[in-house]
Every structure is written in C-alpha cells, then in structure tokens.
C-alpha cells in the first residue's frame, strides 16, 4: 500500500533533515576512520531506514519501489558509505527472503532486519563468478537434514556485520549452468564460516566488503530459499530491484554534486568575474543537470512500472546503466569546475569522484546492463 501524501512528505523531509544535519558534517571523519559511528547506525535504526522495503507486518516501512527511490534520492545527497550500512538490509540481503521465503523464515528474520538488529548480506559473487553469475562454484551437497557447503564468496558488502547471508550455491553438480544453483538464507554464526578482513578500496570508506569462506559448513535444510534450482532466478529478481535502488542513489549523488559545483562557481572569481558567468562553466552545469534530470525521470518511471506489477528487468538495467554512467560524468565535471580545489581532499569533491566509480561495477557492470537491455529488447521483438 502506498503511503498517503502527507506521510510520504514527512518521511522524505525527515530523511532530508537527517542527511543534511547529521550525515553531511560527518563525511570527512567517516572517510578518514573508514567507519560509520555506532551512534549514527543507531539513529538510522530509529528512523526505520533498515526496514524501508520490508513489509509492515514484519515491522518495516513497506515502501513501494517509487517511495524507496524517493528516499534514495535523499540518501544519495551524502557519502554513499552511509547508504551502504542499510543498503543490504533494504535490498539484496533481504529481498530474496521477502520474495521467496517461507512464513517461518520470514517470521524469524524480517523483524530483526527491519529494525536493524540484524544485518543481512548477499553472497553471490565469487573469485571466478562475477559478471558470469551462473558460474558459481560454491557447492551445497545434501546430506540428510542439512547441506554441506564449501566455497568462497568475494566482495560481500557488510559481511563483517552480517548475522545472516542470502547465499547462492550449486546443489546440482551435474548442471553447471544457472539451473544448478539454489538460494539459502544462512545464519552467519554457523560453524565453518569465516569472514575475511575488509578490503582496502578506491572509495566509499566506511562501507565494508569482505570474503566469506564456507568450509564444510553444515547448513540446515530448512535454510533453503524457494525450491532447489531456483537460486539464479532469486538472485536475478533481487538484482532487478537492487538496480533501481542504486540508480536512485546515483541520482541523489549527482544532485548533490551539481549543487556544490554551482555554489562554488557562484563564489569563485577568475578574470575579474564569478566563474559561473562563463558560458563554458554553464555548459558543464547544464549538461550535468540535464543528464541528472533524465536519470531521475527514468528511475521513477521504472519504479512506478514495477509497483504496477510489470516486469522491469530491462527498465531497471537501463536505469542502472544510465544513472551510474551519468553520475560518473557529473562527478568528473564537478572536479573540473572546482579546478585545483576539486583535486585536493579539503572540498570532498575528489572523494565523491572516487566513491561513484563503483556504481558502474557492482550489482552488474555497465556492460552487463547493456547485455540485459539488448537481450530483452530483441526478445520482445523476436
Ligand atoms: N528475472 C527472472 N529470471 C531471470 C532473470 C531475471 N531478471 N534474468 C535471467 N533469468 C533467468 C532466465 O530466464 C533463465 O531461465 P531459464 O533457463 O529457465 O530460461 C536463467 O535465469 C538464466 O538466464 P540467462 O541465460 O540470461 O543467464 P546468463 O548466464 O546468460 O547471465 C547475466 C545473465 C545478465 C549476465 C547475469 O549473469 C548477470 O546479471 N550478471 C551480473 C551479476 C551481478 O549483477 N553481480 C553483482 C553481485 S551483487 C553486488 O555487486 C553487491 C555486493 O555486495 C558487492
């Protein structure tokens, strides 16, 4: 059920206030410490941010996709590392359970995920299975009432904080393709699970990604999500949704960078005038604004279609492709407008420039989105 207009506006304005008053002042500290403080995480829990997408009967806000992307437009107005703290509970960590879980699984986990008491991560990627997600080698062999899981998952967001994993593993060794993969919802405290150290990264300090290693881990059979062999479909449907969420964040970041660059251009003087008066600066601002606006419209349209029950695999890929490439160009122009000040750390623009680079890679690279778009387009005509 969509929120009524007044509640929706209240939600958006409370997130906007939280971002500008609490998160923006902490951006530099979070980047230096590579940590979002516990006090901020507690405030995020209070605001209900961990449960944006989780149905109300489990204590979440039960937002529609359109409402969720409107919140993403606000969360994008600060360092993406903050969004990452709640991102897996809202998206890829929880949505397999929401869409495919049994009632007992949902009753056990969704209230904890909605409140932020427990964090969920999404274990798909492996050293040999990145863009080729169907190449998963992690095995899950059925032995009586449990599966024995072996394998390594890579670049898993929030794994070091996770209480539970949405895990994709191969249950049918004879089937090397997508149909041999099953999904599980696995507590992280089982014997045989080791979490690696957070990777050092180009950007988004404060957001952590780690290896998750399964060694003869006995996963109870009731942890299976959906049916055996359905795991790839679970992963793809979760990603269709996640790609819209990420697109919304890209739009938010672009709006922040355009605002910062325009304000700077209105202050900075060269050749005896504000640089905002130069048409070459104006052209960069105009290009950024046009592209950001186009992405905003695209994301909202795809979100509304999804809410109306349409399959949006192609539209979500279009949005992710365009919005993530767009924010890269906007960040590049922002650095250019700031000039030397954009290259030093004090102004934070270079940090955003590094932060946004991953948007073109995670939850499907731009090249994977191109593949998905073209395949769906051709299928619809063929
Ligand atoms: N919804 C439902 N089903 C889908 C689907 C979708 N969106 N996409 C594919 N499927 C189904 C297909 O219909 C097909 O089913 P049938 O065999 O019954 O026909 C099956 O899944 C296999 O589909 P494909 O033949 O299209 O599969 P493929 O091997 O050619 O791969 C791909 C397609 C688009 C390249 C896919 O592998 C992909 O999306 N790769 C990118 C993976 C990705 O995004 N990884 C990011 C990991 S998460 C992350 O980054 C976050 C983090 O924590 C860091």
Short mmCIF file of C-alpha atoms and ligand atoms in Angstrom, two decimals:
data_model
loop_
_atom_site.label_atom_id
_atom_site.label_comp_id
_atom_site.label_asym_id
_atom_site.label_seq_id
_atom_site.Cartn_x
_atom_site.Cartn_y
_atom_site.Cartn_z
CA UNK A 1 0.00 0.00 0.00
CA UNK A 2 1.47 3.38 -0.94
CA UNK A 3 1.81 5.98 1.83
CA UNK A 4 -0.64 8.87 1.86
CA UNK A 5 0.78 12.13 0.53
CA UNK A 6 1.34 13.69 3.95
CA UNK A 7 3.15 10.67 5.43
CA UNK A 8 5.28 10.41 2.30
CA UNK A 9 6.32 14.06 2.56
CA UNK A 10 7.07 13.65 6.27
CA UNK A 11 9.27 10.65 5.57
CA UNK A 12 11.18 12.41 2.79
CA UNK A 13 11.69 15.57 4.82
CA UNK A 14 12.86 13.67 7.92
CA UNK A 15 15.42 11.74 5.81
CA UNK A 16 16.48 15.01 4.15
CA UNK A 17 16.99 16.65 7.57
CA UNK A 18 18.89 13.64 8.92
CA UNK A 19 21.18 13.67 5.88
CA UNK A 20 21.95 17.38 5.97
CA UNK A 21 22.18 17.82 9.74
CA UNK A 22 23.73 14.53 10.88
CA UNK A 23 25.46 12.83 7.94
CA UNK A 24 26.94 15.59 5.79
CA UNK A 25 29.00 17.01 8.72
CA UNK A 26 30.48 13.53 9.34
CA UNK A 27 31.50 12.76 5.73
CA UNK A 28 35.17 13.58 6.15
CA UNK A 29 35.51 11.79 9.50
CA UNK A 30 33.81 8.63 8.20
CA UNK A 31 36.16 8.58 5.20
CA UNK A 32 39.23 9.04 7.43
CA UNK A 33 38.16 6.46 10.03
CA UNK A 34 36.74 4.03 7.42
CA UNK A 35 33.83 3.63 9.83
CA UNK A 36 30.28 4.85 10.23
CA UNK A 37 29.95 5.51 14.00
CA UNK A 38 27.62 3.26 16.02
CA UNK A 39 25.70 6.33 17.18
CA UNK A 40 24.78 7.10 13.54
CA UNK A 41 23.80 3.48 12.91
CA UNK A 42 21.54 3.73 15.98
CA UNK A 43 19.90 6.86 14.56
CA UNK A 44 19.36 5.08 11.24
CA UNK A 45 17.62 2.29 13.13
CA UNK A 46 15.41 4.84 14.94
CA UNK A 47 14.41 6.38 11.62
CA UNK A 48 13.41 2.97 10.26
CA UNK A 49 15.94 3.12 7.44
CA UNK A 50 16.93 -0.55 7.74
CA UNK A 51 13.35 -1.58 7.05
CA UNK A 52 12.41 0.70 4.14
CA UNK A 53 11.43 -2.18 1.86
CA UNK A 54 10.38 -4.76 4.44
CA UNK A 55 6.61 -5.31 4.69
CA UNK A 56 4.84 -3.53 7.56
CA UNK A 57 3.61 -6.81 9.09
CA UNK A 58 7.26 -7.56 9.91
CA UNK A 59 7.95 -4.09 11.34
CA UNK A 60 9.32 -2.45 8.18
CA UNK A 61 8.05 0.66 6.44
CA UNK A 62 6.82 -1.43 3.50
CA UNK A 63 7.61 1.27 0.96
CA UNK A 64 6.67 0.92 -2.67
CA UNK A 65 9.57 0.97 -5.15
CA UNK A 66 8.68 4.54 -6.06
CA UNK A 67 8.78 5.59 -2.41
CA UNK A 68 12.05 3.75 -1.91
CA UNK A 69 13.74 5.56 -4.81
CA UNK A 70 12.45 8.89 -3.48
CA UNK A 71 14.24 8.06 -0.21
CA UNK A 72 17.33 7.05 -2.23
CA UNK A 73 17.33 10.49 -3.92
CA UNK A 74 17.74 11.93 -0.38
CA UNK A 75 20.24 9.35 0.92
CA UNK A 76 22.34 9.99 -2.18
CA UNK A 77 22.92 13.59 -1.07
CA UNK A 78 25.79 12.48 1.16
CA UNK A 79 28.67 9.99 1.11
CA UNK A 80 27.35 6.70 -0.31
CA UNK A 81 29.07 4.87 2.56
CA UNK A 82 26.18 5.83 4.86
CA UNK A 83 23.64 4.29 2.48
CA UNK A 84 25.69 1.15 2.30
CA UNK A 85 25.16 0.48 6.03
CA UNK A 86 21.42 -0.02 5.45
CA UNK A 87 21.67 -0.99 1.78
CA UNK A 88 21.89 -4.76 2.10
CA UNK A 89 19.00 -4.97 4.61
CA UNK A 90 16.83 -2.87 2.32
CA UNK A 91 17.88 -4.59 -0.89
CA UNK A 92 19.99 -7.52 -1.91
CA UNK A 93 20.36 -9.10 1.56
CA UNK A 94 16.67 -9.24 2.45
CA UNK A 95 14.65 -9.27 -0.74
CA UNK A 96 15.25 -12.94 -1.62
CA UNK A 97 13.60 -13.73 1.71
CA UNK A 98 10.74 -11.27 1.13
CA UNK A 99 10.02 -12.67 -2.35
CA UNK A 100 10.78 -16.38 -1.92
CA UNK A 101 10.90 -17.14 1.84
CA UNK A 102 8.55 -19.36 3.79
CA UNK A 103 6.49 -17.82 6.61
CA UNK A 104 8.65 -19.36 9.34
CA UNK A 105 11.82 -17.93 7.73
CA UNK A 106 10.23 -14.51 7.35
CA UNK A 107 8.87 -14.52 10.91
CA UNK A 108 12.28 -15.38 12.28
CA UNK A 109 14.35 -12.86 10.33
CA UNK A 110 12.39 -9.98 8.81
CA UNK A 111 11.54 -8.19 12.11
CA UNK A 112 15.25 -8.21 13.06
CA UNK A 113 16.29 -6.98 9.61
CA UNK A 114 13.63 -4.26 9.60
CA UNK A 115 14.79 -2.89 12.93
CA UNK A 116 18.47 -3.18 12.05
CA UNK A 117 19.05 -5.55 14.99
CA UNK A 118 20.43 -8.00 12.39
CA UNK A 119 22.30 -7.22 9.16
CA UNK A 120 21.90 -9.36 6.03
CA UNK A 121 24.41 -9.69 3.18
CA UNK A 122 24.12 -11.12 -0.32
CA UNK A 123 26.61 -13.87 -1.19
CA UNK A 124 26.60 -14.34 -4.95
CA UNK A 125 29.95 -13.13 -6.31
CA UNK A 126 32.95 -15.50 -6.19
CA UNK A 127 36.56 -15.25 -7.35
CA UNK A 128 35.51 -16.98 -10.61
CA UNK A 129 31.88 -15.78 -10.81
CA UNK A 130 31.46 -12.01 -11.12
CA UNK A 131 29.61 -10.85 -14.23
CA UNK A 132 29.15 -14.54 -15.08
CA UNK A 133 26.97 -15.10 -12.04
CA UNK A 134 25.82 -18.53 -13.24
CA UNK A 135 29.42 -19.81 -12.87
CA UNK A 136 29.00 -20.15 -9.09
CA UNK A 137 31.24 -22.94 -7.79
CA UNK A 138 30.35 -22.88 -4.12
CA UNK A 139 28.76 -26.28 -3.56
CA UNK A 140 25.90 -27.32 -1.30
CA UNK A 141 25.66 -31.11 -1.04
CA UNK A 142 22.53 -32.53 0.61
CA UNK A 143 23.30 -34.94 3.49
CA UNK A 144 20.12 -35.93 5.36
CA UNK A 145 18.66 -32.88 7.10
CA UNK A 146 21.39 -30.46 6.07
CA UNK A 147 23.61 -29.30 3.18
CA UNK A 148 27.41 -29.31 3.40
CA UNK A 149 28.57 -26.02 1.90
CA UNK A 150 32.10 -25.35 0.58
CA UNK A 151 33.35 -22.34 -1.35
CA UNK A 152 34.48 -18.72 -1.27
CA UNK A 153 32.33 -15.65 -1.79
CA UNK A 154 34.04 -12.38 -2.68
CA UNK A 155 33.39 -8.62 -2.24
CA UNK A 156 30.44 -9.21 0.06
CA UNK A 157 29.07 -5.90 1.31
CA UNK A 158 28.54 -5.72 5.10
CA UNK A 159 29.72 -9.34 5.58
CA UNK A 160 31.71 -8.30 8.66
CA UNK A 161 28.49 -7.08 10.33
CA UNK A 162 26.10 -9.68 8.94
CA UNK A 163 24.03 -12.01 11.10
CA UNK A 164 22.67 -13.78 8.04
CA UNK A 165 23.52 -14.37 4.38
CA UNK A 166 21.43 -14.81 1.26
CA UNK A 167 23.70 -17.46 -0.24
CA UNK A 168 23.78 -18.80 -3.79
CA UNK A 169 25.38 -22.26 -4.06
CA UNK A 170 25.39 -25.11 -6.56
CA UNK A 171 23.22 -28.01 -5.39
CA UNK A 172 23.35 -29.89 -8.70
CA UNK A 173 26.97 -30.59 -9.68
CA UNK A 174 25.80 -32.12 -12.99
CA UNK A 175 24.17 -28.85 -14.02
CA UNK A 176 26.99 -26.32 -14.50
CA UNK A 177 24.56 -23.54 -15.53
CA UNK A 178 22.01 -21.32 -13.84
CA UNK A 179 19.61 -24.23 -13.17
CA UNK A 180 22.08 -25.97 -10.84
CA UNK A 181 22.10 -23.12 -8.33
CA UNK A 182 19.95 -22.84 -5.19
CA UNK A 183 19.48 -19.99 -2.72
CA UNK A 184 19.76 -20.28 1.07
CA UNK A 185 19.17 -17.94 3.98
CA UNK A 186 22.02 -18.84 6.31
CA UNK A 187 22.88 -17.57 9.81
CA UNK A 188 26.46 -16.28 9.86
CA UNK A 189 27.29 -17.93 13.18
CA UNK A 190 27.30 -21.49 11.81
CA UNK A 191 30.50 -23.48 12.28
CA UNK A 192 32.60 -23.45 9.11
CA UNK A 193 32.01 -19.81 8.11
CA UNK A 194 34.98 -17.41 8.16
CA UNK A 195 34.77 -13.72 7.31
CA UNK A 196 37.83 -12.11 5.71
CA UNK A 197 39.25 -8.69 6.56
CA UNK A 198 37.55 -5.71 4.89
CA UNK A 199 39.21 -4.93 1.53
CA UNK A 200 41.05 -1.64 1.09
CA UNK A 201 39.20 0.22 -1.65
CA UNK A 202 39.32 3.19 -4.01
CA UNK A 203 36.38 4.93 -2.33
CA UNK A 204 33.31 4.61 -0.11
CA UNK A 205 35.42 4.30 3.03
CA UNK A 206 33.08 3.33 5.85
CA UNK A 207 31.35 0.75 3.61
CA UNK A 208 32.96 -2.66 4.01
CA UNK A 209 33.33 -5.63 1.67
CA UNK A 210 34.88 -8.94 2.69
CA UNK A 211 35.37 -12.53 1.58
CA UNK A 212 33.09 -15.12 3.14
CA UNK A 213 34.57 -18.61 3.22
CA UNK A 214 32.46 -21.74 3.75
CA UNK A 215 34.38 -24.85 4.83
CA UNK A 216 32.32 -27.98 5.44
CA UNK A 217 29.62 -25.73 6.81
CA UNK A 218 26.51 -27.68 7.79
CA UNK A 219 23.55 -25.58 6.69
CA UNK A 220 20.16 -26.90 7.92
CA UNK A 221 17.91 -27.94 5.02
CA UNK A 222 15.20 -25.53 6.22
CA UNK A 223 17.53 -22.65 5.23
CA UNK A 224 16.75 -23.33 1.56
CA UNK A 225 15.04 -20.30 -0.02
CA UNK A 226 12.38 -21.35 -2.50
CA UNK A 227 12.98 -24.57 -4.42
CA UNK A 228 16.26 -26.29 -5.30
CA UNK A 229 17.48 -24.98 -8.67
CA UNK A 230 15.69 -21.64 -8.27
CA UNK A 231 18.69 -19.76 -6.86
CA UNK A 232 19.76 -17.95 -10.02
CA UNK A 233 16.24 -16.66 -10.55
CA UNK A 234 16.17 -15.48 -6.90
CA UNK A 235 19.45 -13.63 -7.46
CA UNK A 236 18.31 -12.01 -10.71
CA UNK A 237 14.98 -10.84 -9.29
CA UNK A 238 16.73 -9.42 -6.25
CA UNK A 239 19.16 -7.61 -8.55
CA UNK A 240 16.38 -6.22 -10.78
CA UNK A 241 15.12 -4.44 -7.70
CA UNK A 242 18.55 -3.55 -6.33
CA UNK A 243 19.48 -1.90 -9.62
CA UNK A 244 16.62 0.58 -9.23
CA UNK A 245 17.70 1.35 -5.67
CA UNK A 246 21.29 2.02 -6.77
CA UNK A 247 20.04 4.17 -9.67
CA UNK A 248 18.14 6.30 -7.16
CA UNK A 249 21.30 6.77 -5.09
CA UNK A 250 23.21 7.81 -8.26
CA UNK A 251 20.60 10.48 -8.95
CA UNK A 252 20.90 11.79 -5.38
CA UNK A 253 24.69 12.00 -5.54
CA UNK A 254 24.53 13.80 -8.90
CA UNK A 255 22.12 16.38 -7.46
CA UNK A 256 24.45 17.00 -4.51
CA UNK A 257 27.47 17.42 -6.81
CA UNK A 258 25.62 19.76 -9.18
CA UNK A 259 24.54 21.91 -6.23
CA UNK A 260 28.07 22.01 -4.76
CA UNK A 261 29.64 22.81 -8.14
CA UNK A 262 27.11 25.57 -8.90
CA UNK A 263 27.59 27.15 -5.46
CA UNK A 264 31.34 27.07 -5.91
CA UNK A 265 31.04 28.63 -9.38
CA UNK A 266 28.96 31.44 -7.86
CA UNK A 267 31.72 32.18 -5.32
CA UNK A 268 34.93 31.63 -7.22
CA UNK A 269 36.23 34.59 -9.22
CA UNK A 270 38.69 34.50 -12.12
CA UNK A 271 39.42 37.03 -14.83
CA UNK A 272 37.54 39.58 -12.70
CA UNK A 273 34.20 37.76 -12.52
CA UNK A 274 32.40 34.81 -10.97
CA UNK A 275 33.28 31.70 -12.92
CA UNK A 276 29.51 30.90 -13.04
CA UNK A 277 29.26 33.75 -15.55
CA UNK A 278 31.47 31.91 -18.04
CA UNK A 279 29.43 30.03 -20.59
CA UNK A 280 31.87 27.11 -20.65
CA UNK A 281 31.20 26.57 -16.93
CA UNK A 282 27.47 26.99 -17.54
CA UNK A 283 27.64 24.36 -20.28
CA UNK A 284 29.10 21.83 -17.83
CA UNK A 285 26.40 22.63 -15.26
CA UNK A 286 23.68 22.42 -17.91
CA UNK A 287 24.90 19.05 -19.20
CA UNK A 288 25.03 17.68 -15.65
CA UNK A 289 21.57 18.97 -14.77
CA UNK A 290 20.03 17.62 -17.98
CA UNK A 291 21.51 14.17 -17.50
CA UNK A 292 20.65 14.05 -13.81
CA UNK A 293 17.05 15.05 -14.54
CA UNK A 294 16.80 12.42 -17.29
CA UNK A 295 18.05 9.75 -14.86
CA UNK A 296 15.58 10.90 -12.18
CA UNK A 297 12.66 10.56 -14.62
CA UNK A 298 13.90 7.19 -15.83
CA UNK A 299 14.28 5.75 -12.32
CA UNK A 300 10.85 6.99 -11.21
CA UNK A 301 9.18 5.64 -14.33
CA UNK A 302 10.75 2.20 -13.91
CA UNK A 303 9.89 2.16 -10.19
CA UNK A 304 6.25 3.03 -10.93
CA UNK A 305 6.08 0.28 -13.56
CA UNK A 306 7.43 -2.22 -11.04
CA UNK A 307 4.84 -1.08 -8.48
CA UNK A 308 2.16 -1.65 -11.11
CA UNK A 309 3.26 -5.29 -11.35
CA UNK A 310 5.20 -5.07 -14.62
CA UNK A 311 8.46 -6.92 -15.15
CA UNK A 312 11.14 -4.22 -15.25
CA UNK A 313 14.27 -6.27 -15.91
CA UNK A 314 15.08 -4.17 -18.98
CA UNK A 315 14.00 -0.83 -17.49
CA UNK A 316 16.00 -1.46 -14.28
CA UNK A 317 19.06 -2.25 -16.40
CA UNK A 318 18.51 0.93 -18.48
CA UNK A 319 18.22 2.98 -15.30
CA UNK A 320 21.30 1.44 -13.66
CA UNK A 321 23.34 1.78 -16.85
CA UNK A 322 22.37 5.38 -17.48
CA UNK A 323 22.33 6.67 -13.88
CA UNK A 324 25.67 5.14 -12.89
CA UNK A 325 27.42 6.38 -16.05
CA UNK A 326 25.71 9.76 -15.61
CA UNK A 327 26.95 10.26 -12.04
CA UNK A 328 30.49 9.44 -13.19
CA UNK A 329 30.30 12.24 -15.77
CA UNK A 330 28.72 14.64 -13.27
CA UNK A 331 31.46 13.93 -10.70
CA UNK A 332 34.11 14.46 -13.35
CA UNK A 333 32.62 17.84 -14.33
CA UNK A 334 32.32 18.82 -10.64
CA UNK A 335 36.05 18.22 -10.18
CA UNK A 336 36.66 20.29 -13.33
CA UNK A 337 34.56 23.21 -12.10
CA UNK A 338 36.34 23.17 -8.72
CA UNK A 339 39.66 23.05 -10.60
CA UNK A 340 42.66 22.61 -8.28
CA UNK A 341 40.30 22.73 -5.28
CA UNK A 342 38.50 19.73 -6.73
CA UNK A 343 41.68 17.68 -6.71
CA UNK A 344 42.63 18.28 -3.06
CA UNK A 345 40.79 16.49 -0.29
CA UNK A 346 39.51 19.56 1.64
CA UNK A 347 36.46 20.15 -0.53
CA UNK A 348 35.33 16.50 -0.64
CA UNK A 349 34.69 16.55 -4.40
CA UNK A 350 37.54 14.18 -5.17
CA UNK A 351 36.12 11.81 -2.56
CA UNK A 352 32.77 11.68 -4.39
CA UNK A 353 34.66 11.23 -7.68
CA UNK A 354 36.22 8.06 -6.23
CA UNK A 355 33.04 6.98 -4.41
CA UNK A 356 30.84 6.92 -7.50
CA UNK A 357 33.19 4.75 -9.55
CA UNK A 358 31.83 1.55 -8.06
CA UNK A 359 28.27 2.32 -9.20
CA UNK A 360 29.31 1.31 -12.72
CA UNK A 361 30.55 -2.02 -11.41
CA UNK A 362 28.55 -3.51 -8.53
CA UNK A 363 25.09 -5.04 -8.86
CA UNK A 364 26.05 -5.64 -12.51
CA UNK A 365 28.60 -3.72 -14.56
CA UNK A 366 27.53 -1.28 -17.27
CA UNK A 367 28.43 -3.99 -19.79
CA UNK A 368 26.13 -6.50 -18.07
CA UNK A 369 23.31 -3.90 -18.14
CA UNK A 370 23.92 -3.43 -21.88
CA UNK A 371 23.62 -7.20 -22.35
CA UNK A 372 20.41 -7.36 -20.35
CA UNK A 373 18.89 -4.41 -22.22
CA UNK A 374 19.76 -5.76 -25.65
CA UNK A 375 18.62 -9.32 -24.86
CA UNK A 376 15.26 -8.16 -23.53
CA UNK A 377 14.75 -5.72 -26.37
CA UNK A 378 15.49 -8.36 -29.01
CA UNK A 379 13.38 -10.96 -27.19
CA UNK A 380 10.41 -8.57 -27.15
CA UNK A 381 10.66 -8.11 -30.92
CA UNK A 382 11.63 -11.65 -31.89
N1 LIG B 1 14.39 -12.40 -13.57
C1 LIG B 1 14.00 -13.68 -13.56
N2 LIG B 1 14.68 -14.67 -14.19
C2 LIG B 1 15.78 -14.33 -14.84
C3 LIG B 1 16.26 -13.01 -14.92
C4 LIG B 1 15.50 -12.02 -14.24
N3 LIG B 1 15.88 -10.75 -14.23
N4 LIG B 1 17.39 -12.98 -15.65
C5 LIG B 1 17.63 -14.24 -16.05
N5 LIG B 1 16.65 -15.06 -15.56
C6 LIG B 1 16.51 -16.49 -15.81
C7 LIG B 1 16.40 -16.74 -17.31
O1 LIG B 1 15.06 -16.66 -17.73
C8 LIG B 1 16.95 -18.12 -17.44
O2 LIG B 1 15.97 -19.05 -17.05
P1 LIG B 1 15.66 -20.32 -17.99
O3 LIG B 1 16.96 -21.10 -18.03
O4 LIG B 1 14.56 -21.01 -17.25
O5 LIG B 1 15.27 -19.75 -19.32
C9 LIG B 1 18.04 -18.19 -16.39
O6 LIG B 1 17.72 -17.18 -15.40
C10 LIG B 1 19.42 -17.92 -16.95
O7 LIG B 1 19.40 -16.66 -17.56
P2 LIG B 1 20.47 -16.22 -18.66
O8 LIG B 1 20.56 -17.28 -19.70
O9 LIG B 1 20.11 -14.85 -19.10
O10 LIG B 1 21.82 -16.23 -17.80
P3 LIG B 1 23.30 -15.85 -18.18
O11 LIG B 1 24.20 -16.82 -17.59
O12 LIG B 1 23.39 -15.58 -19.66
O13 LIG B 1 23.54 -14.49 -17.34
C11 LIG B 1 23.61 -12.14 -16.83
C12 LIG B 1 22.89 -13.33 -17.49
C13 LIG B 1 22.65 -11.00 -17.09
C14 LIG B 1 24.97 -11.82 -17.41
C15 LIG B 1 23.73 -12.40 -15.30
O14 LIG B 1 24.70 -13.37 -15.03
C16 LIG B 1 24.07 -11.14 -14.50
O15 LIG B 1 23.18 -10.34 -14.18
N6 LIG B 1 25.37 -10.98 -14.16
C17 LIG B 1 25.79 -9.89 -13.28
C18 LIG B 1 25.73 -10.36 -11.86
C19 LIG B 1 25.72 -9.24 -10.90
O16 LIG B 1 24.97 -8.26 -11.02
N7 LIG B 1 26.51 -9.38 -9.85
C20 LIG B 1 26.53 -8.41 -8.79
C21 LIG B 1 26.61 -9.12 -7.48
S1 LIG B 1 25.93 -8.31 -6.11
C22 LIG B 1 26.86 -6.98 -5.76
O17 LIG B 1 27.55 -6.46 -6.57
C23 LIG B 1 26.69 -6.36 -4.42
C24 LIG B 1 27.79 -6.53 -3.44
O18 LIG B 1 27.54 -6.89 -2.30
C25 LIG B 1 29.12 -6.07 -3.81
#
